[in-house]
CSV table of C-alpha atoms in Angstrom, one decimal:
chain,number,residue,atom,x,y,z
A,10,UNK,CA,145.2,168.8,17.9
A,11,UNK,CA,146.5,165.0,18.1
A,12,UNK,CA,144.5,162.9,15.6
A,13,UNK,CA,143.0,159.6,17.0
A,14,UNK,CA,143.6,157.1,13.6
A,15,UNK,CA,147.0,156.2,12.5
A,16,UNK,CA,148.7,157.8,9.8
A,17,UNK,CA,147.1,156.3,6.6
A,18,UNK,CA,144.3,154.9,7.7
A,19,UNK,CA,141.0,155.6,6.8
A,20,UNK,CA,138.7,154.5,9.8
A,21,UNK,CA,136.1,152.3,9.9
A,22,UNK,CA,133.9,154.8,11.2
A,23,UNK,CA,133.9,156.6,7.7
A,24,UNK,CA,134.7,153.4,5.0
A,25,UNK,CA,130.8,153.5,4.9
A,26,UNK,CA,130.7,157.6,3.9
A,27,UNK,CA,134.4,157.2,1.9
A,28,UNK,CA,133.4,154.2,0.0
A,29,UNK,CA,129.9,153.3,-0.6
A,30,UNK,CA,130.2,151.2,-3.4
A,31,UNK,CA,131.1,148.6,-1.3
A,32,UNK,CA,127.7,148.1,-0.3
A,33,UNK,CA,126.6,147.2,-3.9
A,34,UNK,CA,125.2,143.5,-3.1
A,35,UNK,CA,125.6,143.6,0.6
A,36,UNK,CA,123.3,144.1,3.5
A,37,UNK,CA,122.5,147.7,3.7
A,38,UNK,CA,124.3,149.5,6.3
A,39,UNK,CA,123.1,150.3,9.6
A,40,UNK,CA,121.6,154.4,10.1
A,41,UNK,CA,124.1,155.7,11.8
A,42,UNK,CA,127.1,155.2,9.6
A,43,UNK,CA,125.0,158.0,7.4
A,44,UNK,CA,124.6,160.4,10.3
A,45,UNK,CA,126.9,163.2,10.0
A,46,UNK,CA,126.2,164.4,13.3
A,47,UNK,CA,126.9,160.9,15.0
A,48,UNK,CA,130.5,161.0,13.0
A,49,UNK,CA,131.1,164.5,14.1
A,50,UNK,CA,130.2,163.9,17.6
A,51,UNK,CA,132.1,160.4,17.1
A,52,UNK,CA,135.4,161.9,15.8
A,53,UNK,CA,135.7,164.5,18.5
A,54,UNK,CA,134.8,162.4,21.6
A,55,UNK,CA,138.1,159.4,20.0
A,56,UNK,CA,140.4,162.4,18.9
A,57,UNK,CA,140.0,163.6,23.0
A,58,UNK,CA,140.0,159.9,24.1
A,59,UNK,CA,143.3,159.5,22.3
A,60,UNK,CA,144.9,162.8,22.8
A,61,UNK,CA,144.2,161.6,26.6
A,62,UNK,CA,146.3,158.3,26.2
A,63,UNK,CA,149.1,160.2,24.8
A,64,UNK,CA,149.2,162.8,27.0
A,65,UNK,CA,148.8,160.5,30.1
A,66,UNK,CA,150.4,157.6,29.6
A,67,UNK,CA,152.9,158.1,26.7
A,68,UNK,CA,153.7,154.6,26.2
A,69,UNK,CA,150.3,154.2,24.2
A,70,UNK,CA,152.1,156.4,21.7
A,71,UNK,CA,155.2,154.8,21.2
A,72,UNK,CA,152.8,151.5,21.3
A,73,UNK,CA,151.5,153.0,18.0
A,74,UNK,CA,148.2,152.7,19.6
A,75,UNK,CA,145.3,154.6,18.2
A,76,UNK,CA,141.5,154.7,18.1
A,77,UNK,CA,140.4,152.6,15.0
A,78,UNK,CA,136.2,153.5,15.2
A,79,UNK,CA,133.5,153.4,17.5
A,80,UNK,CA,130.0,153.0,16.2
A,81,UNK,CA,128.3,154.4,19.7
A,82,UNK,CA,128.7,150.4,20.7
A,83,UNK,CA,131.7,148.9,19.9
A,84,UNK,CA,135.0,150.6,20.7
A,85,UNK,CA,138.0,149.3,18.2
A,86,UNK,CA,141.3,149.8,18.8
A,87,UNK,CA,144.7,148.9,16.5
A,88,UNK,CA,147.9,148.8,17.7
A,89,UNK,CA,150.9,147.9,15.2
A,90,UNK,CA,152.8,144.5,15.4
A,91,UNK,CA,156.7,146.7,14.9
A,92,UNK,CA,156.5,148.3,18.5
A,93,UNK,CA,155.0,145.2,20.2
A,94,UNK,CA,157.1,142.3,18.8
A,95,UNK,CA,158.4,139.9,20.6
A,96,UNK,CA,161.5,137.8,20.2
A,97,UNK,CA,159.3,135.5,19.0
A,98,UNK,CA,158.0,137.9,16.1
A,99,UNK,CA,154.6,138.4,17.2
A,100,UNK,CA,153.2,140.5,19.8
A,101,UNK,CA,154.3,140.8,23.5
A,102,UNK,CA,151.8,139.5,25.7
A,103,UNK,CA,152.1,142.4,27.8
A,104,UNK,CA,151.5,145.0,24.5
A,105,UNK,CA,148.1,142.6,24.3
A,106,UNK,CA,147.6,143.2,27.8
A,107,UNK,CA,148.0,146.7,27.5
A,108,UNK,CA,145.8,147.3,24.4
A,109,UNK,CA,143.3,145.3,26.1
A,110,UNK,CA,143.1,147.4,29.4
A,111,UNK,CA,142.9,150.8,27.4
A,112,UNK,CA,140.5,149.5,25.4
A,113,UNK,CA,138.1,148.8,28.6
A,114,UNK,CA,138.6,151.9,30.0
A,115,UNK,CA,138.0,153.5,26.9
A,116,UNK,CA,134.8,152.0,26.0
A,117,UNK,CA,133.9,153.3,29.6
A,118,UNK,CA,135.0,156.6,28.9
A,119,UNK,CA,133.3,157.2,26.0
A,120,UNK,CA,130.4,155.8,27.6
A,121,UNK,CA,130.0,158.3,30.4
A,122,UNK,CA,130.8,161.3,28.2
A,123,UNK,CA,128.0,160.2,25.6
A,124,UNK,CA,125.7,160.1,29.3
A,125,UNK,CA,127.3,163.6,30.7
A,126,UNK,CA,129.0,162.1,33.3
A,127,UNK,CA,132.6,162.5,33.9
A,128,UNK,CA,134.5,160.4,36.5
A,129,UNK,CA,138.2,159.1,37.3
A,130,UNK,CA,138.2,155.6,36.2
A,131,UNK,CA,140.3,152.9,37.7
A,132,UNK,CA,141.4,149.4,36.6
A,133,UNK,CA,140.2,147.6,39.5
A,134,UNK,CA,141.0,143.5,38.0
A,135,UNK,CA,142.0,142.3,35.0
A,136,UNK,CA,142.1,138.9,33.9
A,137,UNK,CA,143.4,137.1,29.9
A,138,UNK,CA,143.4,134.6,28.4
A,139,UNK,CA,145.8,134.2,25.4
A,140,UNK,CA,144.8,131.1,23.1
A,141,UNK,CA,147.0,131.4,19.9
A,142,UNK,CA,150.1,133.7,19.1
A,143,UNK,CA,149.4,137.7,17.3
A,144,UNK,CA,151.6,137.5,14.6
A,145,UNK,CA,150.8,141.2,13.2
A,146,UNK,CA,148.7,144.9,13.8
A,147,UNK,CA,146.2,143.9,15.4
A,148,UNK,CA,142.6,145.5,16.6
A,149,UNK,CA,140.9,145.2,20.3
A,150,UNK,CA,137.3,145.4,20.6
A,151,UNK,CA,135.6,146.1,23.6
A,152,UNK,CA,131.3,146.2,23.8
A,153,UNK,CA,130.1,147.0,26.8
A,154,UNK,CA,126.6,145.9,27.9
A,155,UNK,CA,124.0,148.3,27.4
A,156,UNK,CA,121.8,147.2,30.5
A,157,UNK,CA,125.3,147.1,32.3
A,158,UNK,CA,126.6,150.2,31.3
A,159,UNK,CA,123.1,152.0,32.1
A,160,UNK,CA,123.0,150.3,35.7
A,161,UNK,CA,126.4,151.6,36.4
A,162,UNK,CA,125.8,155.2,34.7
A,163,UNK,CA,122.9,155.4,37.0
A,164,UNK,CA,124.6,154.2,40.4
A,165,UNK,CA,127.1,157.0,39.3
A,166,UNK,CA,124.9,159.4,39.3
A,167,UNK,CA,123.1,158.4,42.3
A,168,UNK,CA,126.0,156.9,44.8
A,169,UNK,CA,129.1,158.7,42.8
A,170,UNK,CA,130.6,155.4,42.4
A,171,UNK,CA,130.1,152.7,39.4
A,172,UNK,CA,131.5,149.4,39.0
A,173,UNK,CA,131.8,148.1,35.1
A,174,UNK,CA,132.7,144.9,33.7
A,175,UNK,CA,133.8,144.6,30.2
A,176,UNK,CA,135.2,141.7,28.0
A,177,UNK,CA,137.5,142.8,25.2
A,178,UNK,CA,139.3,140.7,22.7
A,179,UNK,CA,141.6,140.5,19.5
A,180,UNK,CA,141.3,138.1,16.9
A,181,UNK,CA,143.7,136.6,14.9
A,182,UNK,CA,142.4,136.1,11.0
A,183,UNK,CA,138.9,134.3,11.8
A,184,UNK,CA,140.1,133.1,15.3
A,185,UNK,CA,140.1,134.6,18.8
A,186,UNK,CA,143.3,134.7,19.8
A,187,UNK,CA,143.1,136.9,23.1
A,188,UNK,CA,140.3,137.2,25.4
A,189,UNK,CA,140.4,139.8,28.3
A,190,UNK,CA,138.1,140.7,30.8
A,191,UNK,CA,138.7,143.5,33.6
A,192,UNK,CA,136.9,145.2,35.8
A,193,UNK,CA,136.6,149.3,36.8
A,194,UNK,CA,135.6,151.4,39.3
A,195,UNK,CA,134.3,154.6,38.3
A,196,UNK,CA,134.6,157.7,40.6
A,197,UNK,CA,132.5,161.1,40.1
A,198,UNK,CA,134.5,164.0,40.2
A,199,UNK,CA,133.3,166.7,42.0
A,200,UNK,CA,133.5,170.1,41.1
């Protein structure tokens, strides 16, 4: 079995359960960093979602990209600045492009598999804005909106088609440096 983190990294999902003396004298952690089964379920839903990249579309792998956590929210996902650099040494617009538009579409799959739904999903639009330069690994976030993503789940169910729009971005140090925001289209799959 492929393993969703890169090699090294311990991921955020477990820094809580790995290291809680970091907590000493900060706000107390939210629940479910302390729920095994939410890690368990967690771990094998982004091991699948990245063993799906990779075996898909193999340029996510020799992107170095990999699943860094997902909270049941947030989706974060790193990519490494070595495979992505530019001639410019920071990252290649497109390799931002790229991390941005899996990230979308991964925040949607996992969001239909935690709602037992199961769909092809397509990058329908995709739109970024790049405001200052990535000038190392960096992480894409992606948070869908809950009242968003249960609108669509439920047109899925009911119509077999969903629409989902997601922002994503990637910050540089304490800055945004890349804002993305795409749209998908969500097909049922029938049986």
């Amino acid at each position: 079995m492929q393993h969703a983190f890169l090699p090294g990294e311990v991921p955020a999902l477990f820094r809580p359960i790995i290291a809680p003396v970091a907590w000493l004298g900060a706000r107390r952690p939210d629940r479910r960093a302390c729920d095994t089964r939410a890690v368990s379920e967690h771990t094998a839903l982004l091991n699948e979602l990245a063993a799906t990249w990779h075996r898909e579309i193999p340029l996510t792998a020799t992107m170095g990209i990999g699943v860094e956590s997902y909270d049941g929210v947030t989706l974060a996902v790193r990519a490494p600045l070595a495979p992505n650099r530019n001639v410019h040494g920071t990252v290649f617009a497109g390799s931002l492009f790229s991390a941005c538009a899996l990230t979308g579409w991964g925040a949607i799959w996992l969001a239909l598999r935690e709602h037992g739904q199961d769909g092809v999903i397509f990058a329908a639009d995709g739109h970024i804005q790049f405001r200052k330069g990535v000038s190392g690994d960096h992480v894409c976030r992606c948070t869908p909106d809950a009242e968003a993503l249960k609108a669509g789940i439920e047109n899925l169910r009911a119509t077999g088609r969903a629409s989902f729009h997601v922002v994503c971005t990637i910050d540089q140090g304490d800055k945004r440096a890349v804002t993305f925001t795409g749209q998908y289209v969500v097909h049922a799959k029938h049986a």
